[in-house]
Short mmCIF file of C-alpha atoms in Angstrom, two decimals:
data_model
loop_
_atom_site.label_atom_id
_atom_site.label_comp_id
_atom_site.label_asym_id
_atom_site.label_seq_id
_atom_site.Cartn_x
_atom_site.Cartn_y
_atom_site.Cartn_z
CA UNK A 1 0.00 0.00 0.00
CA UNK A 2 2.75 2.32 0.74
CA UNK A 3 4.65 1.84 -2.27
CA UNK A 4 1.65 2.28 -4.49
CA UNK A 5 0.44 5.49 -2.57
CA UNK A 6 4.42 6.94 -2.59
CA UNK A 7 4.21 6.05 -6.72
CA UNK A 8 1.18 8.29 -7.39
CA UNK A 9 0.98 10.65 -5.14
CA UNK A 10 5.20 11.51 -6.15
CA UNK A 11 3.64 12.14 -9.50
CA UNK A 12 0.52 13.64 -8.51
CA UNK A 13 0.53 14.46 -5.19
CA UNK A 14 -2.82 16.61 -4.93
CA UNK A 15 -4.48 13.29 -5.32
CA UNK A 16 -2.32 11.62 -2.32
CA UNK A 17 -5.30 11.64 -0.08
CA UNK A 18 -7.78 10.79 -2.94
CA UNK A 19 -5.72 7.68 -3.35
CA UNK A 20 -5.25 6.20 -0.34
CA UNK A 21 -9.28 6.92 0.52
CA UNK A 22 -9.45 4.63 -2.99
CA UNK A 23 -6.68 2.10 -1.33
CA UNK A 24 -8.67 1.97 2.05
CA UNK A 25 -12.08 1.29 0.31
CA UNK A 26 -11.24 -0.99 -2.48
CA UNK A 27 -9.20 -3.17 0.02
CA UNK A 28 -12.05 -2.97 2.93
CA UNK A 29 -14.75 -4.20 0.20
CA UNK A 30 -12.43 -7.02 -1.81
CA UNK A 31 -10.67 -8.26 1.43
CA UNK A 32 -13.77 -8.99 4.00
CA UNK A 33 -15.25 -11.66 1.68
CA UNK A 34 -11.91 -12.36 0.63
CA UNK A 35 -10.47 -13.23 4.17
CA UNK A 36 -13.65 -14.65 4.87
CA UNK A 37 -12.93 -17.41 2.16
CA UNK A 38 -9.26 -17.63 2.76
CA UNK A 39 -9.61 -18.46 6.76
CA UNK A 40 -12.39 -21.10 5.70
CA UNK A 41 -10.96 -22.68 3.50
CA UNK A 42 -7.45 -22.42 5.41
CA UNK A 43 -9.02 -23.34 8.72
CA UNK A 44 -7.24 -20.56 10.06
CA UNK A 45 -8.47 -17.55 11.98
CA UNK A 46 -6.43 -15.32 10.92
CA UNK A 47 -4.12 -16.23 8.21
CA UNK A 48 -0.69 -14.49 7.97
CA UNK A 49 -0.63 -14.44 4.67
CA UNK A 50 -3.52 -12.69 4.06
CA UNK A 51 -2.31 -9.47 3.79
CA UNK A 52 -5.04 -7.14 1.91
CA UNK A 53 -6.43 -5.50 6.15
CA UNK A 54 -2.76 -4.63 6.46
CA UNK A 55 -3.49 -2.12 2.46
CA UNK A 56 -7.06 -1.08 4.23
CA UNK A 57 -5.46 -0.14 7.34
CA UNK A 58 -2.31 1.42 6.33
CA UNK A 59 -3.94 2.76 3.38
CA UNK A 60 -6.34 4.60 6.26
CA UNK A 61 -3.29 6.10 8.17
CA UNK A 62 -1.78 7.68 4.76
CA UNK A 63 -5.58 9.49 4.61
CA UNK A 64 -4.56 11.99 7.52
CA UNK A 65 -1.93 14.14 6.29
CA UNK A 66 -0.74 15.42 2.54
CA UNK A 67 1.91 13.91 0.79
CA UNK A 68 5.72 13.63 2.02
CA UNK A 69 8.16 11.41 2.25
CA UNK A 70 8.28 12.30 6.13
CA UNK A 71 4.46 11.68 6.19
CA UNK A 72 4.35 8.37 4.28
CA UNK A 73 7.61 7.07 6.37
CA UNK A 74 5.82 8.24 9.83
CA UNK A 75 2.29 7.02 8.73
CA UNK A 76 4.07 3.76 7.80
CA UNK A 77 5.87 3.22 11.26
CA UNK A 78 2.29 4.09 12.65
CA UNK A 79 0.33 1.70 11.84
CA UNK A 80 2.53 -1.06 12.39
CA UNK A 81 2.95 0.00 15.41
CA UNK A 82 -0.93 0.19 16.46
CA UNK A 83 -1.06 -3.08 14.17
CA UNK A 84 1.30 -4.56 17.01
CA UNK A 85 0.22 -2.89 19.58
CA UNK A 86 -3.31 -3.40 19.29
CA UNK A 87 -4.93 -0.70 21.90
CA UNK A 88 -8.30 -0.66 23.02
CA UNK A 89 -10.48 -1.29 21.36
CA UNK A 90 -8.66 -2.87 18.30
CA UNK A 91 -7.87 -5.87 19.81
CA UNK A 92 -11.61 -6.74 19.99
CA UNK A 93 -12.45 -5.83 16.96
CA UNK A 94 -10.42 -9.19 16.17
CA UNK A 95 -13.14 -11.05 17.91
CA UNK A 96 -15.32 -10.09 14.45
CA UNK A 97 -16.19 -12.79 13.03
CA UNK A 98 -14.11 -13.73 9.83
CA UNK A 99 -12.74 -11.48 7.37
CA UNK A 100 -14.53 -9.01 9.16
CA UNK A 101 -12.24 -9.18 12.19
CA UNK A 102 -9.57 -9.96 10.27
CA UNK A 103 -10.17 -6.25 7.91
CA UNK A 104 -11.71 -4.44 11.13
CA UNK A 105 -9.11 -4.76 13.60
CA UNK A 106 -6.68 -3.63 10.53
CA UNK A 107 -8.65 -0.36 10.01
CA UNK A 108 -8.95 0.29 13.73
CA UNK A 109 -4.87 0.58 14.14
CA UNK A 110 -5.18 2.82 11.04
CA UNK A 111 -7.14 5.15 12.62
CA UNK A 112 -5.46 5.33 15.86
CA UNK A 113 -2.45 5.61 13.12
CA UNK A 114 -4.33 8.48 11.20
CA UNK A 115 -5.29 10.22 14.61
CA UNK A 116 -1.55 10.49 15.21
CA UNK A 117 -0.03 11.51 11.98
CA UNK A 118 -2.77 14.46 11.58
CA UNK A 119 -1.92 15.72 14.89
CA UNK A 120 1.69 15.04 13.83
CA UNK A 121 0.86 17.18 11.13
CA UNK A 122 -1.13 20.01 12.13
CA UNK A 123 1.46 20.55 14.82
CA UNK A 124 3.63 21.21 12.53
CA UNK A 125 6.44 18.54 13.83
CA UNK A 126 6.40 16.51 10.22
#
């Protein structure tokens, strides 16, 4: 998601925010059913190697702030770090069923993510 939000938004970077809204939709609306037949079929709750809520959910983070490399490096670090973190109430939102939890939970760290790069942001510290 990253590299394919740096890409366009390098070339056009009014759009920056335009495109990661695109990313975060797109990936929300393919990856629930998605996941949902992956983890069935897998017999897995959540599989690793589903990847498509970790595009939705970084994709989210990229939303909160205009185009820079400083922006798309913090907005990166982020996410994975709500990803890993997983604060209240993201971890439940894992409790979803199926690709639902597996998406959800994904989009809830990229809004804690988003919450923190704006403010990064519109403080004026990136």
């Amino acid at each position: 998601a990253v590299l394919l939000y740096c890409g366009v938004a390098y070339v056009i970077p009014e759009y920056a925010r335009l495109v990661a809204a695109a990313l975060a939709l797109a990936a929300t609306a393919v990856g629930i059913p998605a996941a949902t037949i992956v983890a069935r079929e897998s017999r897995i709750k959540d599989p690793g190697f589903v990847v498509i809520d970790e595009v939705a959910g970084q994709a989210l983070t990229l939303m909160a702030a205009p185009f820079s490399w400083k922006t798309a490096a913090a907005g990166f670090i982020l996410f994975r770090l709500f990803d890993i973190l997983k604060p209240p109430p993201v971890r439940q939102l894992e409790a979803l069923r199926e690709g639902t939890g597996i998406v959800v939970d994904d989009l809830g760290a990229g809004l804690y993510g988003a919450l923190v790069l704006w403010l990064l942001h519109h403080y004026r510290v990136l």
